[in-house]
Amino acid sequence: MRTLTPKELLAGIWVASGLALRGGGGEFVGSVLAAAFIASGFEIGLGGLVGLVYKVAADANRQDS
């Protein structure tokens, strides 16, 4: 079993949150699922942004011999 790439994970979250927002699981359950999937997508996006900033800072501080 392979692991999902970040793009596949974001695509799955996008589709699942869209289905949940349209009432794919009933009124209350759909709202809870939408909130959970949107929050996880937001968290993944922030994690990617933090990683990018860390990489840029590390590259800027790297000392070439």
Short mmCIF file of N, CA and C in Angstrom, two decimals:
data_model
loop_
_atom_site.label_atom_id
_atom_site.label_comp_id
_atom_site.label_asym_id
_atom_site.label_seq_id
_atom_site.Cartn_x
_atom_site.Cartn_y
_atom_site.Cartn_z
N MET A 1 0.84 -1.17 0.00
CA MET A 1 0.00 0.00 0.00
C MET A 1 0.89 1.24 0.00
N ARG A 2 0.64 2.13 -0.94
CA ARG A 2 1.48 3.32 -1.02
C ARG A 2 0.85 4.48 -0.26
N THR A 3 1.69 5.44 0.07
CA THR A 3 1.19 6.64 0.76
C THR A 3 0.74 7.66 -0.28
N LEU A 4 -0.18 8.50 0.13
CA LEU A 4 -0.70 9.53 -0.76
C LEU A 4 0.27 10.70 -0.83
N THR A 5 0.38 11.28 -2.02
CA THR A 5 1.17 12.50 -2.17
C THR A 5 0.35 13.67 -1.64
N PRO A 6 1.00 14.78 -1.32
CA PRO A 6 0.25 15.94 -0.84
C PRO A 6 -0.82 16.42 -1.83
N LYS A 7 -0.54 16.35 -3.13
CA LYS A 7 -1.53 16.77 -4.12
C LYS A 7 -2.76 15.86 -4.09
N GLU A 8 -2.53 14.55 -3.96
CA GLU A 8 -3.66 13.61 -3.89
C GLU A 8 -4.47 13.83 -2.62
N LEU A 9 -3.78 14.10 -1.53
CA LEU A 9 -4.45 14.34 -0.26
C LEU A 9 -5.31 15.61 -0.33
N LEU A 10 -4.76 16.68 -0.90
CA LEU A 10 -5.52 17.92 -1.04
C LEU A 10 -6.71 17.74 -1.97
N ALA A 11 -6.52 16.98 -3.05
CA ALA A 11 -7.63 16.73 -3.98
C ALA A 11 -8.74 15.95 -3.28
N GLY A 12 -8.38 14.97 -2.48
CA GLY A 12 -9.38 14.20 -1.74
C GLY A 12 -10.12 15.06 -0.73
N ILE A 13 -9.39 15.93 -0.05
CA ILE A 13 -10.02 16.82 0.92
C ILE A 13 -10.96 17.79 0.20
N TRP A 14 -10.54 18.29 -0.96
CA TRP A 14 -11.38 19.21 -1.73
C TRP A 14 -12.70 18.54 -2.13
N VAL A 15 -12.61 17.33 -2.65
CA VAL A 15 -13.81 16.61 -3.08
C VAL A 15 -14.70 16.28 -1.89
N ALA A 16 -14.10 15.80 -0.80
CA ALA A 16 -14.89 15.42 0.37
C ALA A 16 -15.57 16.63 1.00
N SER A 17 -14.88 17.76 1.06
CA SER A 17 -15.52 18.94 1.64
C SER A 17 -16.63 19.45 0.74
N GLY A 18 -16.46 19.34 -0.57
CA GLY A 18 -17.54 19.73 -1.49
C GLY A 18 -18.77 18.86 -1.32
N LEU A 19 -18.56 17.56 -1.19
CA LEU A 19 -19.70 16.65 -0.97
C LEU A 19 -20.36 16.92 0.37
N ALA A 20 -19.56 17.17 1.39
CA ALA A 20 -20.12 17.42 2.72
C ALA A 20 -20.91 18.73 2.74
N LEU A 21 -20.42 19.75 2.05
CA LEU A 21 -21.13 21.03 2.02
C LEU A 21 -22.46 20.92 1.28
N ARG A 22 -22.55 20.00 0.32
CA ARG A 22 -23.80 19.81 -0.42
C ARG A 22 -24.77 18.91 0.33
N GLY A 23 -24.42 18.50 1.52
CA GLY A 23 -25.31 17.66 2.31
C GLY A 23 -25.13 16.19 2.02
N GLY A 24 -23.90 15.78 1.71
CA GLY A 24 -23.64 14.40 1.38
C GLY A 24 -23.81 13.44 2.54
N GLY A 25 -24.02 13.92 3.75
CA GLY A 25 -24.17 13.02 4.88
C GLY A 25 -25.28 13.44 5.81
N GLY A 26 -26.24 14.15 5.33
CA GLY A 26 -27.30 14.66 6.21
C GLY A 26 -26.96 16.07 6.68
N GLU A 27 -27.89 16.70 7.32
CA GLU A 27 -27.71 18.09 7.74
C GLU A 27 -26.54 18.27 8.71
N PHE A 28 -26.66 17.71 9.91
CA PHE A 28 -25.64 17.92 10.94
C PHE A 28 -24.34 17.22 10.59
N VAL A 29 -24.43 15.98 10.14
CA VAL A 29 -23.23 15.21 9.82
C VAL A 29 -22.48 15.86 8.66
N GLY A 30 -23.22 16.34 7.67
CA GLY A 30 -22.58 17.01 6.54
C GLY A 30 -21.84 18.27 6.97
N SER A 31 -22.43 19.03 7.87
CA SER A 31 -21.79 20.24 8.37
C SER A 31 -20.52 19.92 9.16
N VAL A 32 -20.59 18.88 9.98
CA VAL A 32 -19.42 18.49 10.77
C VAL A 32 -18.31 17.98 9.85
N LEU A 33 -18.67 17.16 8.86
CA LEU A 33 -17.66 16.68 7.91
C LEU A 33 -17.03 17.82 7.13
N ALA A 34 -17.86 18.76 6.69
CA ALA A 34 -17.33 19.91 5.95
C ALA A 34 -16.33 20.68 6.80
N ALA A 35 -16.69 20.94 8.05
CA ALA A 35 -15.78 21.67 8.94
C ALA A 35 -14.48 20.91 9.15
N ALA A 36 -14.57 19.60 9.34
CA ALA A 36 -13.37 18.79 9.57
C ALA A 36 -12.46 18.77 8.35
N PHE A 37 -13.04 18.56 7.17
CA PHE A 37 -12.23 18.48 5.96
C PHE A 37 -11.64 19.84 5.59
N ILE A 38 -12.40 20.91 5.77
CA ILE A 38 -11.88 22.24 5.47
C ILE A 38 -10.76 22.60 6.45
N ALA A 39 -10.93 22.27 7.72
CA ALA A 39 -9.89 22.55 8.72
C ALA A 39 -8.63 21.75 8.42
N SER A 40 -8.77 20.49 8.03
CA SER A 40 -7.58 19.70 7.73
C SER A 40 -6.88 20.22 6.48
N GLY A 41 -7.63 20.65 5.50
CA GLY A 41 -7.02 21.24 4.31
C GLY A 41 -6.29 22.53 4.64
N PHE A 42 -6.87 23.35 5.51
CA PHE A 42 -6.22 24.58 5.94
C PHE A 42 -4.93 24.28 6.69
N GLU A 43 -4.97 23.24 7.53
CA GLU A 43 -3.79 22.85 8.30
C GLU A 43 -2.68 22.35 7.37
N ILE A 44 -3.04 21.58 6.37
CA ILE A 44 -2.04 21.08 5.41
C ILE A 44 -1.43 22.24 4.63
N GLY A 45 -2.28 23.20 4.24
CA GLY A 45 -1.78 24.37 3.53
C GLY A 45 -0.81 25.19 4.36
N LEU A 46 -1.14 25.39 5.64
CA LEU A 46 -0.24 26.13 6.52
C LEU A 46 1.07 25.37 6.74
N GLY A 47 0.98 24.05 6.85
CA GLY A 47 2.19 23.25 7.00
C GLY A 47 3.11 23.38 5.80
N GLY A 48 2.53 23.40 4.61
CA GLY A 48 3.33 23.59 3.40
C GLY A 48 3.97 24.97 3.35
N LEU A 49 3.23 25.98 3.79
CA LEU A 49 3.76 27.34 3.81
C LEU A 49 4.91 27.47 4.80
N VAL A 50 4.75 26.87 5.98
CA VAL A 50 5.82 26.89 6.98
C VAL A 50 7.06 26.16 6.44
N GLY A 51 6.85 25.04 5.77
CA GLY A 51 7.97 24.30 5.19
C GLY A 51 8.70 25.11 4.13
N LEU A 52 7.94 25.84 3.31
CA LEU A 52 8.55 26.67 2.26
C LEU A 52 9.36 27.80 2.88
N VAL A 53 8.82 28.46 3.90
CA VAL A 53 9.54 29.55 4.57
C VAL A 53 10.80 29.01 5.23
N TYR A 54 10.71 27.83 5.85
CA TYR A 54 11.88 27.22 6.48
C TYR A 54 12.95 26.91 5.45
N LYS A 55 12.56 26.39 4.29
CA LYS A 55 13.53 26.07 3.23
C LYS A 55 14.20 27.33 2.72
N VAL A 56 13.44 28.39 2.49
CA VAL A 56 14.02 29.64 2.00
C VAL A 56 15.00 30.20 3.02
N ALA A 57 14.63 30.18 4.31
CA ALA A 57 15.52 30.68 5.36
C ALA A 57 16.78 29.83 5.46
N ALA A 58 16.63 28.52 5.35
CA ALA A 58 17.79 27.63 5.43
C ALA A 58 18.72 27.85 4.24
N ASP A 59 18.15 28.04 3.04
CA ASP A 59 18.98 28.30 1.87
C ASP A 59 19.69 29.64 1.98
N ALA A 60 19.03 30.64 2.55
CA ALA A 60 19.64 31.96 2.69
C ALA A 60 20.76 31.94 3.72
N ASN A 61 20.64 31.10 4.73
CA ASN A 61 21.65 31.05 5.79
C ASN A 61 22.75 30.03 5.53
N ARG A 62 22.63 29.28 4.44
CA ARG A 62 23.63 28.26 4.14
C ARG A 62 24.96 28.92 3.76
N GLN A 63 26.02 28.41 4.34
CA GLN A 63 27.34 28.97 4.06
C GLN A 63 28.06 28.06 3.07
N ASP A 64 28.41 28.62 1.93
CA ASP A 64 29.16 27.84 0.94
C ASP A 64 30.65 27.98 1.22
N SER A 65 31.35 26.85 1.18
CA SER A 65 32.79 26.87 1.46
C SER A 65 33.57 27.12 0.21
#
